[in-house]
């Protein structure tokens, strides 16, 4: 919470702030010294699963108390509020251990997408279940041969009456091992050019024929998975948008993902870097001081840009700047922060004994600093997006945009 925010409140805003404060005091633990150094992954699969469920339970509590989906219509499970409701909630929740974890990202990706592309028959049951955390959704987009070039995807869906029969493989699917539903993009017409023969399906993860295999990372965490689909039957009623027009739906998800990644929920890394510098007696070092000041400036800029973009997304408006710029900025910031943690702590941070939570945090910053440059679209792809969409520069030279997908050479 900021005094500035409190002083500027209208009576309606002040009443909402009081409601949020009362809810948080009654239901969440204040952030303490220990949680300051918490990392957002577990090396033990059971701990990770428990953490995921704790996030889901927190979302359920928000929903039960009228604090989930603050800007969504009340008839779809939301509060029917304004972007300022979200701002106030975020200001107040910043001091508490109050996170929905992965669920928050799925709501951010799928919620606005359902609002834009869903039918009433899809929105009415799915949005309340999404906002309450009852359904947890994973993103089944990337494939071994289709990441940056997502439109080249090869997972095939063949229509059989009122169903599609889906076969193929997805990869890098975050949290798919715990999710009950999947956002799945498939190839429904290989004779159309690659962007046009793609369909977006909403799939039950317990459908026969789906196998989820967790991937183990260097940190020991199992954040993402391979997902194999063998003759999985998905009702045609589960198509989001139109058959063969799923590319536009997927783009909405990806744009929301960039806005979410850029828009916050990271907490202040700057504060922890300063604490780390104090612990290592480096606050008097002019080079470290300069880098900390630059880090502080970047964090503030991100907050302001993130708030502007997220406010537009919540109003279902076109963001004032392309979300790619924010995603790129966050990714570059993560690399600089990881480097700075190392510059401050040096070898002692990496070599510290297991169980040292400050070192554990610094190591996670170091090892995890590149993931965000890849997930949700790589830095290079974000730059292409910015060049083409925001700056209107000529499109990248491609020879596969107008030919049928089945004629495009693939490895
Ligand atoms: C933390 C994390 C979470 C993820 N979660 C999910 C998820 O939940 N669901 C999901 O479906 N996927 C997920 N992914 C996968 C992610 O979307 C892909 O890794 C990403 O799109 C890149 O695809 P790729 O790995 O196939 O790399 P490639 O596309 O093969 O790229 C390899 C390199 O080539 C560069 N490159 C490719 N094309 C161009 C170009 N046109 N111009 C310039 N450079 C180019 C890339 O920038 C990159 O450096 C996740 C990834 C990470 C790291």
Coordinates of C-alpha atoms and ligand atoms in Angstrom, one line a residue:
X1 CA 0.0 0.0 0.0
X2 CA 1.2 3.5 -0.6
X3 CA 0.2 6.6 1.4
X4 CA -0.2 8.3 -1.9
X5 CA -2.7 5.7 -3.0
X6 CA -4.7 5.9 0.3
X7 CA -4.8 9.7 0.3
X8 CA -6.0 9.8 -3.3
X9 CA -8.9 7.3 -2.7
X10 CA -12.5 8.3 -3.4
X11 CA -15.0 7.2 -0.6
X12 CA -15.9 4.1 -2.8
X13 CA -12.2 3.3 -3.2
X14 CA -11.5 3.8 0.5
X15 CA -14.3 1.4 1.4
X16 CA -13.0 -1.2 -1.0
X17 CA -9.5 -0.8 0.5
X18 CA -10.9 -1.4 4.0
X19 CA -12.7 -4.5 2.8
X20 CA -9.4 -5.9 1.2
X21 CA -7.4 -5.0 4.4
X22 CA -9.9 -6.8 6.6
X23 CA -9.9 -9.8 4.3
X24 CA -6.1 -10.0 4.1
X25 CA -5.6 -9.6 7.9
X26 CA -8.1 -12.4 8.5
X27 CA -6.9 -14.8 5.9
X28 CA -3.2 -14.2 5.0
X29 CA 0.2 -14.1 6.8
X30 CA 2.1 -10.8 6.5
X31 CA 5.4 -11.2 4.5
X32 CA 8.2 -11.6 6.8
X33 CA 12.0 -11.8 6.6
X34 CA 11.8 -15.5 5.7
X35 CA 9.4 -15.1 2.8
X36 CA 11.5 -12.3 1.4
X37 CA 14.0 -15.0 0.2
X38 CA 11.5 -17.6 -0.9
X39 CA 12.1 -18.9 -4.4
X40 CA 9.2 -19.8 -6.6
X41 CA 10.1 -23.4 -7.3
X42 CA 10.5 -26.6 -5.4
X43 CA 13.0 -29.4 -6.1
X44 CA 10.7 -31.9 -4.5
X45 CA 7.7 -32.8 -6.7
X46 CA 5.4 -33.3 -3.7
X47 CA 6.3 -29.9 -2.3
X48 CA 5.7 -28.4 -5.8
X49 CA 2.3 -30.0 -6.0
X50 CA 1.3 -28.8 -2.5
X51 CA 2.4 -25.3 -3.5
X52 CA 0.3 -25.4 -6.6
X53 CA -2.7 -26.6 -4.6
X54 CA -2.1 -23.8 -2.0
X55 CA -2.3 -21.3 -4.8
X56 CA -5.5 -22.8 -6.1
X57 CA -7.0 -22.8 -2.6
X58 CA -6.1 -19.1 -2.2
X59 CA -7.8 -18.3 -5.5
X60 CA -10.9 -20.2 -4.2
X61 CA -10.9 -18.1 -1.0
X62 CA -10.7 -14.9 -3.1
X63 CA -13.6 -16.1 -5.2
X64 CA -15.7 -17.0 -2.2
X65 CA -15.1 -13.5 -0.8
X66 CA -16.0 -11.6 -3.9
X67 CA -12.3 -10.7 -4.6
X68 CA -11.6 -12.8 -7.7
X69 CA -12.0 -11.6 -11.2
X70 CA -12.5 -8.0 -10.0
X71 CA -13.2 -6.6 -13.4
X72 CA -15.2 -9.6 -14.8
X73 CA -19.0 -9.4 -15.0
X74 CA -20.9 -10.6 -11.9
X75 CA -23.0 -13.1 -13.9
X76 CA -19.7 -14.8 -14.9
X77 CA -18.4 -15.0 -11.3
X78 CA -16.5 -11.7 -11.2
X79 CA -17.1 -8.5 -9.2
X80 CA -18.1 -6.2 -12.0
X81 CA -15.5 -3.7 -10.9
X82 CA -13.0 -1.3 -12.4
X83 CA -9.3 -1.5 -13.0
X84 CA -8.8 0.5 -9.8
X85 CA -10.2 -2.4 -7.8
X86 CA -7.2 -4.5 -9.1
X87 CA -4.8 -1.7 -8.3
X88 CA -6.0 -1.4 -4.7
X89 CA -6.0 -5.1 -4.2
X90 CA -2.5 -5.4 -5.5
X91 CA -1.3 -2.5 -3.3
X92 CA -2.8 -4.1 -0.2
X93 CA -1.8 -7.7 -1.0
X94 CA 1.9 -6.7 -1.6
X95 CA 2.6 -7.0 2.1
X96 CA 1.1 -10.4 2.5
X97 CA 1.8 -14.0 1.5
X98 CA -1.2 -14.0 -0.8
X99 CA -0.5 -15.6 -4.1
X100 CA -2.6 -17.8 -6.4
X101 CA 0.7 -19.0 -7.9
X102 CA 0.3 -20.5 -11.4
X103 CA -3.5 -20.1 -11.3
X104 CA -3.0 -16.4 -11.6
X105 CA -1.2 -16.8 -14.9
X106 CA -3.9 -19.1 -16.4
X107 CA -6.6 -16.6 -15.4
X108 CA -4.6 -13.8 -17.1
X109 CA -4.1 -15.9 -20.3
X110 CA -7.5 -17.5 -20.7
X111 CA -9.9 -15.1 -19.0
X112 CA -9.7 -12.2 -21.6
X113 CA -9.5 -14.8 -24.3
X114 CA -12.8 -16.4 -23.3
X115 CA -14.3 -13.0 -23.1
X116 CA -13.2 -12.2 -26.6
X117 CA -13.6 -15.5 -28.5
X118 CA -15.9 -17.6 -26.3
X119 CA -19.6 -18.2 -26.9
X120 CA -22.1 -17.7 -24.1
X121 CA -22.4 -21.5 -23.7
X122 CA -18.6 -21.6 -23.2
X123 CA -18.2 -18.5 -20.9
X124 CA -21.1 -19.3 -18.5
X125 CA -19.7 -22.5 -17.1
X126 CA -16.0 -21.9 -17.7
X127 CA -15.3 -18.4 -16.5
X128 CA -16.6 -19.0 -12.9
X129 CA -14.6 -22.2 -12.7
X130 CA -11.6 -20.4 -14.0
X131 CA -11.9 -17.5 -11.6
X132 CA -12.5 -19.8 -8.6
X133 CA -9.4 -21.9 -9.4
X134 CA -11.7 -25.0 -9.7
X135 CA -10.3 -25.5 -13.2
X136 CA -6.6 -25.1 -13.7
X137 CA -5.5 -24.6 -17.3
X138 CA -2.2 -25.4 -18.9
X139 CA -1.0 -24.1 -22.3
X140 CA -0.5 -26.9 -24.8
X141 CA 1.1 -24.8 -27.6
X142 CA 4.8 -25.7 -28.2
X143 CA 6.0 -28.8 -30.0
X144 CA 9.4 -30.3 -30.5
X145 CA 9.3 -28.8 -34.1
X146 CA 7.3 -25.7 -33.3
X147 CA 8.2 -23.1 -30.7
X148 CA 9.0 -19.6 -32.1
X149 CA 7.5 -20.9 -35.3
X150 CA 4.3 -21.9 -33.4
X151 CA 2.2 -21.7 -36.6
X152 CA 4.2 -24.6 -38.0
X153 CA 2.7 -26.9 -35.4
X154 CA 2.0 -30.5 -36.4
X155 CA -0.4 -32.0 -33.8
X156 CA -3.2 -33.2 -36.0
X157 CA -6.9 -33.1 -35.4
X158 CA -9.3 -35.0 -37.7
X159 CA -13.0 -34.5 -37.5
X160 CA -15.1 -37.5 -36.8
X161 CA -18.8 -36.5 -36.4
X162 CA -19.2 -34.2 -33.4
X163 CA -15.6 -34.8 -32.3
X164 CA -12.0 -34.1 -33.3
X165 CA -9.6 -37.0 -32.9
X166 CA -6.2 -35.5 -31.9
X167 CA -2.7 -37.0 -32.1
X168 CA 0.7 -35.5 -31.6
X169 CA 3.1 -34.2 -29.0
X170 CA 3.5 -31.0 -27.1
X171 CA 6.4 -29.9 -24.9
X172 CA 7.5 -27.4 -22.3
X173 CA 3.9 -27.3 -20.9
X174 CA 4.1 -25.5 -17.6
X175 CA 2.3 -27.2 -14.7
X176 CA 0.5 -29.6 -17.0
X177 CA 1.0 -32.4 -14.5
X178 CA -1.4 -30.6 -12.1
X179 CA -3.9 -29.0 -14.5
X180 CA -7.4 -30.4 -15.2
X181 CA -7.8 -28.5 -18.5
X182 CA -5.7 -27.6 -21.5
X183 CA -5.6 -24.8 -24.1
X184 CA -4.6 -26.9 -27.1
X185 CA -3.7 -25.7 -30.6
X186 CA -3.9 -28.3 -33.4
X187 CA -3.7 -28.6 -37.2
X188 CA -7.1 -29.2 -38.6
X189 CA -6.4 -28.4 -42.3
X190 CA -2.9 -29.2 -43.6
X191 CA -3.9 -28.0 -47.1
X192 CA -4.3 -24.4 -45.9
X193 CA -1.2 -22.2 -45.3
X194 CA 0.2 -22.7 -41.8
X195 CA -1.5 -19.8 -40.0
X196 CA -4.9 -20.7 -41.4
X197 CA -5.4 -24.4 -40.8
X198 CA -5.0 -24.1 -37.0
X199 CA -7.8 -24.6 -34.5
X200 CA -7.9 -23.8 -30.7
X201 CA -9.5 -26.6 -28.6
X202 CA -10.4 -26.6 -24.9
X203 CA -9.5 -30.1 -23.7
X204 CA -10.0 -32.1 -20.5
X205 CA -6.6 -33.3 -19.3
X206 CA -8.1 -36.6 -18.0
X207 CA -9.3 -37.5 -21.5
X208 CA -8.2 -41.0 -22.6
X209 CA -5.1 -40.8 -24.7
X210 CA -3.3 -37.9 -22.9
X211 CA -0.1 -38.7 -21.2
X212 CA 1.9 -36.1 -19.2
X213 CA 5.6 -36.6 -18.5
X214 CA 7.4 -34.1 -16.3
X215 CA 10.8 -32.8 -17.4
X216 CA 13.5 -32.3 -14.8
X217 CA 15.5 -29.1 -14.9
X218 CA 19.1 -28.3 -13.7
X219 CA 17.6 -26.8 -10.5
X220 CA 15.9 -30.1 -9.8
X221 CA 12.5 -28.5 -10.3
X222 CA 9.9 -30.1 -12.6
X223 CA 8.2 -27.0 -13.8
X224 CA 7.2 -28.2 -17.3
X225 CA 6.2 -31.3 -19.2
X226 CA 6.0 -33.3 -22.4
X227 CA 2.4 -34.0 -23.3
X228 CA 1.6 -36.9 -25.6
X229 CA -1.8 -37.1 -27.3
X230 CA -2.9 -40.4 -28.9
X231 CA -6.4 -40.4 -30.6
X232 CA -7.8 -38.0 -28.0
X233 CA -11.4 -37.2 -28.6
X234 CA -12.4 -33.6 -28.1
X235 CA -16.0 -32.4 -28.8
X236 CA -16.4 -29.9 -31.6
X237 CA -18.3 -27.8 -29.1
X238 CA -14.9 -27.2 -27.4
X239 CA -13.6 -25.2 -30.3
X240 CA -12.8 -21.7 -29.1
X241 CA -13.3 -19.2 -32.0
X242 CA -13.8 -20.8 -35.4
X243 CA -12.4 -24.0 -36.9
X244 CA -9.2 -23.2 -38.8
X245 CA -9.0 -19.7 -37.2
X246 CA -7.4 -20.7 -34.0
X247 CA -4.2 -18.8 -34.8
X248 CA -5.9 -15.5 -33.8
X249 CA -7.2 -17.1 -30.5
X250 CA -3.7 -18.3 -29.7
X251 CA -2.3 -14.8 -30.4
X252 CA -4.8 -13.4 -27.9
X253 CA -3.5 -15.9 -25.3
X254 CA 0.2 -15.0 -26.0
X255 CA -0.4 -11.3 -25.9
X256 CA -2.2 -11.7 -22.5
X257 CA 0.7 -13.9 -21.4
X258 CA 3.2 -11.1 -22.3
X259 CA 1.1 -8.5 -20.4
X260 CA 0.9 -10.8 -17.4
X261 CA 4.6 -11.6 -17.3
X262 CA 5.4 -7.9 -17.8
X263 CA 2.6 -6.6 -15.6
X264 CA 3.7 -7.6 -12.1
X265 CA 3.4 -10.2 -9.4
X266 CA 7.2 -10.4 -9.3
X267 CA 7.7 -8.5 -6.1
X268 CA 10.6 -6.2 -5.7
X269 CA 13.9 -7.8 -6.6
X270 CA 15.6 -4.5 -5.9
X271 CA 14.8 -4.7 -2.2
X272 CA 16.4 -8.1 -2.0
X273 CA 19.5 -7.0 -4.0
X274 CA 20.0 -4.1 -1.5
X275 CA 19.6 -6.5 1.4
X276 CA 22.1 -8.8 -0.2
X277 CA 24.5 -5.9 -0.7
X278 CA 24.2 -5.0 3.0
X279 CA 24.9 -8.6 4.1
X280 CA 28.0 -8.6 2.0
X281 CA 29.2 -5.1 3.0
X282 CA 29.0 -3.9 -0.6
X283 CA 26.7 -0.9 -0.2
X284 CA 29.7 1.5 -0.3
X285 CA 31.0 0.1 -3.6
X286 CA 30.4 2.8 -6.2
X287 CA 29.9 0.3 -9.1
X288 CA 27.4 -1.8 -7.1
X289 CA 25.6 1.4 -6.0
X290 CA 25.3 2.5 -9.6
X291 CA 23.9 -0.9 -10.7
X292 CA 21.5 -0.9 -7.8
X293 CA 20.2 2.6 -8.8
X294 CA 19.8 1.4 -12.4
X295 CA 17.9 -1.7 -11.1
X296 CA 15.6 0.5 -9.0
X297 CA 14.9 2.7 -12.0
X298 CA 14.1 -0.3 -14.2
X299 CA 11.8 -1.7 -11.6
X300 CA 9.8 1.5 -11.3
X301 CA 9.6 1.9 -15.0
X302 CA 8.3 -1.7 -15.3
X303 CA 5.7 -1.0 -12.6
X304 CA 4.3 2.0 -14.4
X305 CA 4.3 0.4 -17.9
X306 CA 2.8 -2.8 -16.5
X307 CA 0.0 -1.0 -14.7
X308 CA -0.8 0.9 -17.9
X309 CA -0.9 -2.3 -20.0
X310 CA -2.8 -4.4 -17.4
X311 CA -5.4 -1.6 -16.9
X312 CA -6.1 -1.7 -20.6
X313 CA -6.4 -5.5 -20.7
X314 CA -8.8 -5.4 -17.8
X315 CA -10.9 -2.8 -19.6
X316 CA -10.7 -5.1 -22.7
X317 CA -9.1 -2.3 -24.6
X318 CA -6.0 -2.4 -26.9
X319 CA -3.0 -1.7 -24.6
X320 CA -1.3 1.7 -25.0
X321 CA 1.9 -0.1 -26.0
X322 CA 2.6 -3.5 -27.4
X323 CA 2.9 -6.0 -24.4
X324 CA 6.0 -7.4 -26.2
X325 CA 8.0 -4.4 -25.0
X326 CA 7.2 -5.3 -21.4
X327 CA 8.0 -8.9 -21.8
X328 CA 11.3 -8.0 -23.3
X329 CA 12.1 -5.5 -20.6
X330 CA 11.3 -8.1 -17.9
X331 CA 13.5 -10.7 -19.5
X332 CA 16.4 -8.4 -19.8
X333 CA 15.9 -7.2 -16.3
X334 CA 16.0 -10.8 -15.0
X335 CA 19.4 -11.3 -16.6
X336 CA 20.8 -8.1 -15.2
X337 CA 19.4 -8.9 -11.7
X338 CA 20.9 -12.4 -11.8
X339 CA 24.3 -11.0 -12.8
X340 CA 24.0 -8.3 -10.1
X341 CA 23.3 -10.9 -7.4
X342 CA 26.5 -12.7 -8.4
X343 CA 28.5 -9.4 -8.6
X344 CA 27.4 -8.6 -5.1
X345 CA 27.7 -12.0 -3.5
X346 CA 30.5 -13.5 -5.6
X347 CA 31.6 -17.1 -5.2
X348 CA 30.4 -17.3 -1.6
X349 CA 26.8 -17.0 -2.8
X350 CA 27.1 -20.0 -5.1
X351 CA 29.3 -22.1 -2.8
X352 CA 27.2 -21.5 0.4
X353 CA 25.9 -24.6 2.2
X354 CA 22.5 -26.0 1.3
X355 CA 19.8 -24.5 3.4
X356 CA 21.2 -21.0 3.4
X357 CA 18.1 -19.2 2.2
X358 CA 19.8 -16.0 1.0
X359 CA 22.2 -18.0 -1.1
X360 CA 19.4 -20.2 -2.3
X361 CA 17.6 -17.1 -3.6
X362 CA 20.7 -15.7 -5.3
X363 CA 21.4 -19.1 -6.9
X364 CA 17.9 -19.2 -8.2
X365 CA 18.2 -15.7 -9.6
X366 CA 21.4 -16.8 -11.4
X367 CA 20.2 -20.1 -12.7
X368 CA 16.7 -18.9 -13.6
X369 CA 17.7 -15.7 -15.2
X370 CA 17.3 -16.9 -18.8
X371 CA 14.0 -18.8 -18.6
X372 CA 11.9 -15.7 -19.0
X373 CA 13.9 -14.8 -22.1
X374 CA 12.4 -18.0 -23.7
X375 CA 9.0 -18.8 -22.1
X376 CA 6.0 -16.9 -23.6
X377 CA 8.1 -16.2 -26.8
X378 CA 11.8 -15.6 -27.0
X379 CA 13.4 -12.1 -26.9
X380 CA 14.1 -12.4 -30.6
X381 CA 10.5 -13.2 -31.4
X382 CA 9.4 -10.3 -29.1
X383 CA 11.7 -8.0 -31.1
X384 CA 10.2 -9.3 -34.4
X385 CA 6.7 -8.6 -33.0
X386 CA 7.7 -5.1 -32.0
X387 CA 9.2 -4.4 -35.4
X388 CA 6.3 -5.6 -37.3
X389 CA 3.3 -4.9 -35.1
X390 CA 4.3 -1.7 -33.2
X391 CA 6.7 -0.1 -35.6
X392 CA 5.2 -1.2 -38.9
X393 CA 8.5 -2.3 -40.3
X394 CA 8.5 -4.8 -43.3
X395 CA 7.7 -8.3 -42.3
X396 CA 10.5 -10.9 -41.9
X397 CA 11.3 -12.6 -45.2
X398 CA 9.3 -15.9 -45.3
X399 CA 8.6 -18.3 -48.1
X400 CA 6.1 -20.4 -46.2
X401 CA 3.2 -18.1 -45.6
X402 CA 1.1 -18.7 -48.6
X403 CA 1.8 -22.4 -49.4
X404 CA -0.1 -25.3 -47.9
X405 CA 1.3 -26.4 -44.6
X406 CA 1.8 -29.9 -45.8
X407 CA 4.3 -28.6 -48.5
X408 CA 6.4 -26.7 -46.0
X409 CA 9.7 -28.6 -45.4
X410 CA 10.1 -29.7 -41.7
X411 CA 12.9 -31.4 -39.9
Ligands
LIG1 C1 9.9 -21.2 -18.4 C2 9.2 -21.6 -19.7 C3 7.9 -21.9 -19.6 C4 7.2 -22.3 -20.8 N1 5.9 -22.7 -20.7 C5 5.3 -23.1 -21.8 C6 3.9 -23.6 -21.7 O1 3.3 -23.5 -20.7 N2 3.3 -24.0 -22.9 C7 3.9 -24.1 -24.1 O2 3.3 -24.5 -25.0 N3 5.3 -23.7 -24.2 C8 5.9 -23.2 -23.1 N4 7.3 -22.9 -23.1 C9 7.9 -23.0 -24.4 C10 8.3 -21.7 -25.1 O3 7.1 -21.1 -25.6 C11 9.3 -22.0 -26.2 O4 10.4 -22.5 -25.6 C12 9.6 -20.8 -27.0 O5 8.5 -20.4 -27.8 C13 10.8 -21.0 -28.0 O6 10.6 -22.1 -28.8 P1 11.7 -23.2 -28.9 O7 12.1 -23.7 -27.5 O8 11.2 -24.3 -29.8 O9 13.0 -22.5 -29.5 P2 13.2 -22.2 -31.0 O10 12.0 -21.6 -31.6 O11 13.8 -23.4 -31.7 O12 14.3 -21.0 -31.0 C14 15.7 -21.3 -30.9 C15 16.4 -20.0 -31.0 O13 16.2 -19.4 -32.3 C16 15.7 -18.1 -32.2 N5 14.7 -17.8 -33.3 C17 13.7 -18.6 -33.7 N6 13.0 -18.0 -34.7 C18 13.6 -16.8 -34.9 C19 13.3 -15.7 -35.8 N7 12.3 -15.8 -36.6 N8 14.1 -14.6 -35.7 C20 15.2 -14.5 -34.8 N9 15.5 -15.6 -33.9 C21 14.7 -16.7 -34.0 C22 15.0 -18.0 -30.9 O14 14.9 -16.7 -30.4 C23 15.9 -18.9 -30.0 O15 17.0 -18.2 -29.5 C24 7.9 -22.5 -22.0 C25 9.3 -22.2 -22.0 C26 10.0 -21.8 -20.9 C27 11.4 -21.5 -20.9

